[in-house]
Short mmCIF file of C-alpha atoms in Angstrom, two decimals:
data_model
loop_
_atom_site.label_atom_id
_atom_site.label_comp_id
_atom_site.label_asym_id
_atom_site.label_seq_id
_atom_site.Cartn_x
_atom_site.Cartn_y
_atom_site.Cartn_z
CA MET A 1 30.12 22.17 24.25
CA ALA A 2 26.75 21.65 23.24
CA ALA A 3 25.04 24.63 21.36
CA SER A 4 21.84 24.81 23.10
CA SER A 5 18.93 25.60 21.38
CA SER A 6 18.14 29.00 21.38
CA SER A 7 21.57 29.39 19.46
CA LEU A 8 20.49 26.73 16.72
CA PRO A 9 19.50 29.12 13.32
CA LEU A 10 16.20 28.79 12.68
CA PRO A 11 15.65 26.66 9.60
CA LEU A 12 17.49 23.72 11.26
CA LEU A 13 14.97 24.44 14.05
CA LEU A 14 11.94 24.17 11.87
CA LEU A 15 13.31 21.17 10.26
CA LEU A 16 14.19 19.80 13.70
CA LEU A 17 10.91 20.00 14.51
CA GLN A 18 8.75 18.71 12.06
CA LEU A 19 11.83 14.97 11.63
CA THR A 20 10.01 15.04 15.23
CA LEU A 21 6.69 15.10 14.36
CA LEU A 22 6.75 12.80 11.34
CA LEU A 23 8.50 10.20 13.56
CA SER A 24 6.83 10.40 16.72
CA SER A 25 3.17 9.38 15.59
CA PRO A 26 3.86 5.89 14.23
CA VAL A 27 6.09 5.19 17.06
CA GLN A 28 3.51 5.70 19.62
CA SER A 29 0.48 4.11 17.11
CA ALA A 30 2.62 0.98 16.55
CA ASP A 31 3.27 0.42 20.35
CA GLU A 32 -0.77 0.32 20.78
CA GLU A 33 -0.94 -1.48 18.26
CA GLU A 34 1.99 -4.04 19.36
CA ASN A 35 0.08 -3.48 22.92
CA LEU A 36 -3.18 -5.00 21.67
CA LEU A 37 -1.76 -7.92 19.21
CA GLN A 38 0.78 -8.83 22.82
CA GLY A 39 -2.59 -8.70 25.17
CA ILE A 40 -4.91 -10.62 22.15
CA ASN A 41 -2.08 -13.34 22.19
CA LYS A 42 -1.99 -13.85 26.12
CA TYR A 43 -6.02 -14.29 25.43
CA ARG A 44 -5.65 -16.65 23.69
CA THR A 45 -2.72 -18.17 25.32
CA SER A 46 -5.16 -18.33 28.26
CA LEU A 47 -7.73 -20.15 26.26
CA ASN A 48 -5.39 -22.81 25.09
CA LEU A 49 -4.91 -21.38 21.58
CA SER A 50 -2.39 -20.90 19.32
CA ALA A 51 -0.57 -17.15 19.37
CA LEU A 52 -1.87 -15.25 16.43
CA SER A 53 0.84 -13.86 13.67
CA GLU A 54 1.20 -10.13 12.61
CA ASN A 55 0.47 -9.88 9.29
CA LYS A 56 1.78 -7.33 7.67
CA ASN A 57 -1.27 -6.74 4.52
CA ALA A 58 -3.98 -7.03 7.59
CA HIS A 59 -1.79 -4.46 8.89
CA CYS A 60 -2.06 -2.71 5.81
CA PHE A 61 -5.59 -3.04 5.86
CA ALA A 62 -6.72 -1.52 9.62
CA GLY A 63 -4.36 1.11 9.33
CA GLU A 64 -6.26 1.90 6.28
CA LEU A 65 -9.83 1.60 7.64
CA ALA A 66 -8.93 3.11 10.99
CA ASP A 67 -7.54 6.03 8.84
CA GLN A 68 -11.68 5.79 7.12
CA PHE A 69 -12.79 5.78 10.73
CA LYS A 70 -11.38 8.29 12.49
CA SER A 71 -14.09 11.11 11.81
CA GLN A 72 -16.53 8.73 12.84
CA PRO A 73 -17.06 9.93 17.35
CA CYS A 74 -17.43 7.35 19.66
CA THR A 75 -20.42 6.38 20.69
CA ASN A 76 -22.24 3.64 22.44
CA THR A 77 -23.60 2.19 19.45
CA THR A 78 -20.04 2.34 17.39
CA GLY A 79 -17.11 0.21 17.23
CA ALA A 80 -17.20 -2.89 20.03
CA ASP A 81 -20.70 -1.63 20.45
CA THR A 82 -22.32 -2.25 16.96
CA VAL A 83 -24.84 -4.05 16.39
CA PRO A 84 -23.96 -7.13 13.95
CA GLY A 85 -25.99 -5.79 10.49
CA THR A 86 -26.04 -2.11 11.20
CA GLU A 87 -21.74 -1.38 10.62
CA THR A 88 -20.10 1.14 8.72
CA GLN A 89 -20.12 -0.09 4.99
CA PHE A 90 -17.21 1.90 2.98
CA SER A 91 -18.53 2.47 -1.14
CA ASN A 92 -14.78 2.79 -1.37
CA TYR A 93 -13.69 -0.16 0.04
CA PRO A 94 -12.08 -2.05 -3.23
CA ASP A 95 -9.59 1.76 -3.20
CA LEU A 96 -8.45 0.47 0.00
CA LEU A 97 -7.73 -2.79 -0.64
CA SER A 98 -5.99 -1.93 -3.66
CA LYS A 99 -3.86 0.57 -1.34
CA CYS A 100 -2.71 -2.04 0.15
CA ASN A 101 -1.95 -4.50 -2.96
CA LEU A 102 -5.26 -6.89 -2.33
CA ASP A 103 -7.91 -9.36 -3.89
CA ILE A 104 -11.05 -9.09 -1.97
CA MET A 105 -10.60 -13.22 -3.09
CA ASN A 106 -8.29 -13.26 -0.42
CA THR A 107 -10.05 -11.38 2.34
CA ARG A 108 -13.54 -12.60 2.47
CA ASP A 109 -12.70 -15.21 4.92
CA GLY A 110 -11.12 -12.32 7.48
CA VAL A 111 -12.63 -10.65 10.18
CA ILE A 112 -12.82 -6.53 10.92
CA MET A 113 -13.62 -5.66 13.98
CA PRO A 114 -12.79 -2.28 14.47
CA ALA A 115 -12.66 -0.75 18.34
CA CYS A 116 -13.94 3.22 19.77
CA VAL A 117 -11.88 3.78 22.95
CA PRO A 118 -11.36 7.67 23.96
CA ASN A 119 -7.32 7.89 24.08
CA LEU A 120 -6.97 4.28 23.17
CA VAL A 121 -6.23 3.91 27.19
CA PRO A 122 -4.40 0.21 26.94
CA ASP A 123 -6.68 -2.43 28.92
CA ILE A 124 -9.76 -0.49 27.65
CA VAL A 125 -9.13 -1.05 24.46
CA LEU A 126 -7.97 -4.69 25.22
CA SER A 127 -11.16 -5.50 26.88
CA ASN A 128 -13.33 -4.15 23.98
CA PHE A 129 -12.44 -7.10 22.32
CA THR A 130 -11.50 -9.93 24.30
CA GLU A 131 -15.65 -8.92 26.16
CA SER A 132 -17.41 -7.97 23.80
CA GLN A 133 -18.85 -10.14 20.49
CA TYR A 134 -15.15 -10.22 19.50
CA SER A 135 -14.31 -12.50 21.69
CA GLN A 136 -16.42 -14.74 19.78
CA SER A 137 -13.65 -14.34 16.58
CA LEU A 138 -11.26 -14.62 18.71
CA ASN A 139 -11.77 -17.67 20.32
CA ASP A 140 -12.32 -19.76 17.06
CA THR A 141 -9.17 -21.80 15.96
CA LYS A 142 -9.55 -20.84 12.13
CA TYR A 143 -8.21 -17.48 12.69
CA THR A 144 -3.94 -17.29 12.56
CA GLY A 145 -3.10 -13.84 12.25
CA ALA A 146 -3.89 -10.45 12.82
CA GLY A 147 -3.40 -7.24 11.47
CA ILE A 148 -4.15 -3.64 13.18
CA GLY A 149 -3.65 -0.32 12.94
CA SER A 150 -5.30 2.93 14.09
CA GLU A 151 -5.92 6.45 14.22
CA ASP A 152 -6.81 9.03 16.80
CA ASN A 153 -9.80 7.19 19.20
CA TRP A 154 -9.82 3.76 16.86
CA ILE A 155 -8.05 0.84 16.23
CA ILE A 156 -9.10 -1.34 13.83
CA VAL A 157 -8.12 -5.83 14.13
CA VAL A 158 -8.48 -7.82 10.39
CA LEU A 159 -8.21 -11.44 11.28
CA THR A 160 -6.84 -13.44 9.05
CA THR A 161 -6.55 -17.11 8.30
CA ASN A 162 -3.83 -20.18 6.98
CA THR A 163 -6.29 -20.34 3.82
CA PRO A 164 -6.26 -18.32 0.51
CA PRO A 165 -9.66 -16.72 1.14
CA GLY A 166 -8.99 -15.50 4.73
CA SER A 167 -4.44 -15.03 3.84
CA PHE A 168 -4.50 -12.04 3.01
CA ALA A 169 -2.10 -12.64 0.24
CA PRO A 170 -1.52 -9.76 -1.47
CA GLY A 171 -1.51 -9.84 -5.30
CA THR A 172 1.59 -7.97 -7.06
CA SER A 173 4.28 -6.35 -5.17
CA ALA A 174 3.65 -2.74 -5.39
CA ALA A 175 2.27 -2.93 -1.37
CA VAL A 176 5.60 -1.19 -0.53
CA ALA A 177 4.28 1.91 -2.28
CA PRO A 178 3.32 3.68 1.53
CA LYS A 179 7.02 2.79 2.52
CA ILE A 180 8.68 4.49 0.25
CA VAL A 181 6.36 7.37 0.19
CA PHE A 182 7.16 7.81 3.91
CA THR A 183 10.84 6.60 3.29
CA SER A 184 11.20 9.80 0.98
CA HIS A 185 9.51 12.13 2.87
CA LEU A 186 12.15 11.43 5.65
CA LEU A 187 14.83 11.70 3.28
CA SER A 188 13.32 15.06 2.35
CA VAL A 189 14.15 15.62 5.67
CA LEU A 190 17.12 14.28 6.51
CA LEU A 191 18.56 16.28 3.69
CA GLY A 192 17.48 19.81 4.37
CA VAL A 193 19.20 19.38 7.84
CA PHE A 194 22.67 17.70 6.47
CA LEU A 195 22.26 20.91 4.42
CA VAL A 196 21.41 23.56 6.57
CA LEU A 197 24.85 21.94 8.96
CA LEU A 198 26.97 22.41 5.85
CA SER A 199 25.76 26.32 5.05
#
């Protein structure tokens, strides 16, 4: 007979809740990001352009940028509505690159496109890229890859090229560090669940 949640010990309930919270948020944002890439690729295909491939390094960088943008409110002058030349500048840009083990020389031909959409409604998110100033970059054949990151109401698309100045190629193998940190947190939670079950 299955035990009801009310009969589970409190430490086990807390560990299960923590595990649920750890696993639910990344899955939701990954779905939003995957849906956007699919929508952009359908848009490009309709224009007889090749689909963009996922670039893991650009994905990492887009995630770092999304984290920087998340505290900014959505207005009619942010994201896709930003007047060219007035985009947000981050003084810690080199640090953001290093978190993904990127060298500025391999990113200078890439394009960063932030959009702010309350609740990241998929159709509105896609139109913020395909029906805005960003469509010019999406229509450009020199872009062959993309990385997408999201936080709160912000979603960032980073376009990459297949040439060194826009490839987002990593400098060394240290780019796996963020994945190791998440994995160690998850292992700690699972170990805690296992120890509670044994007691």
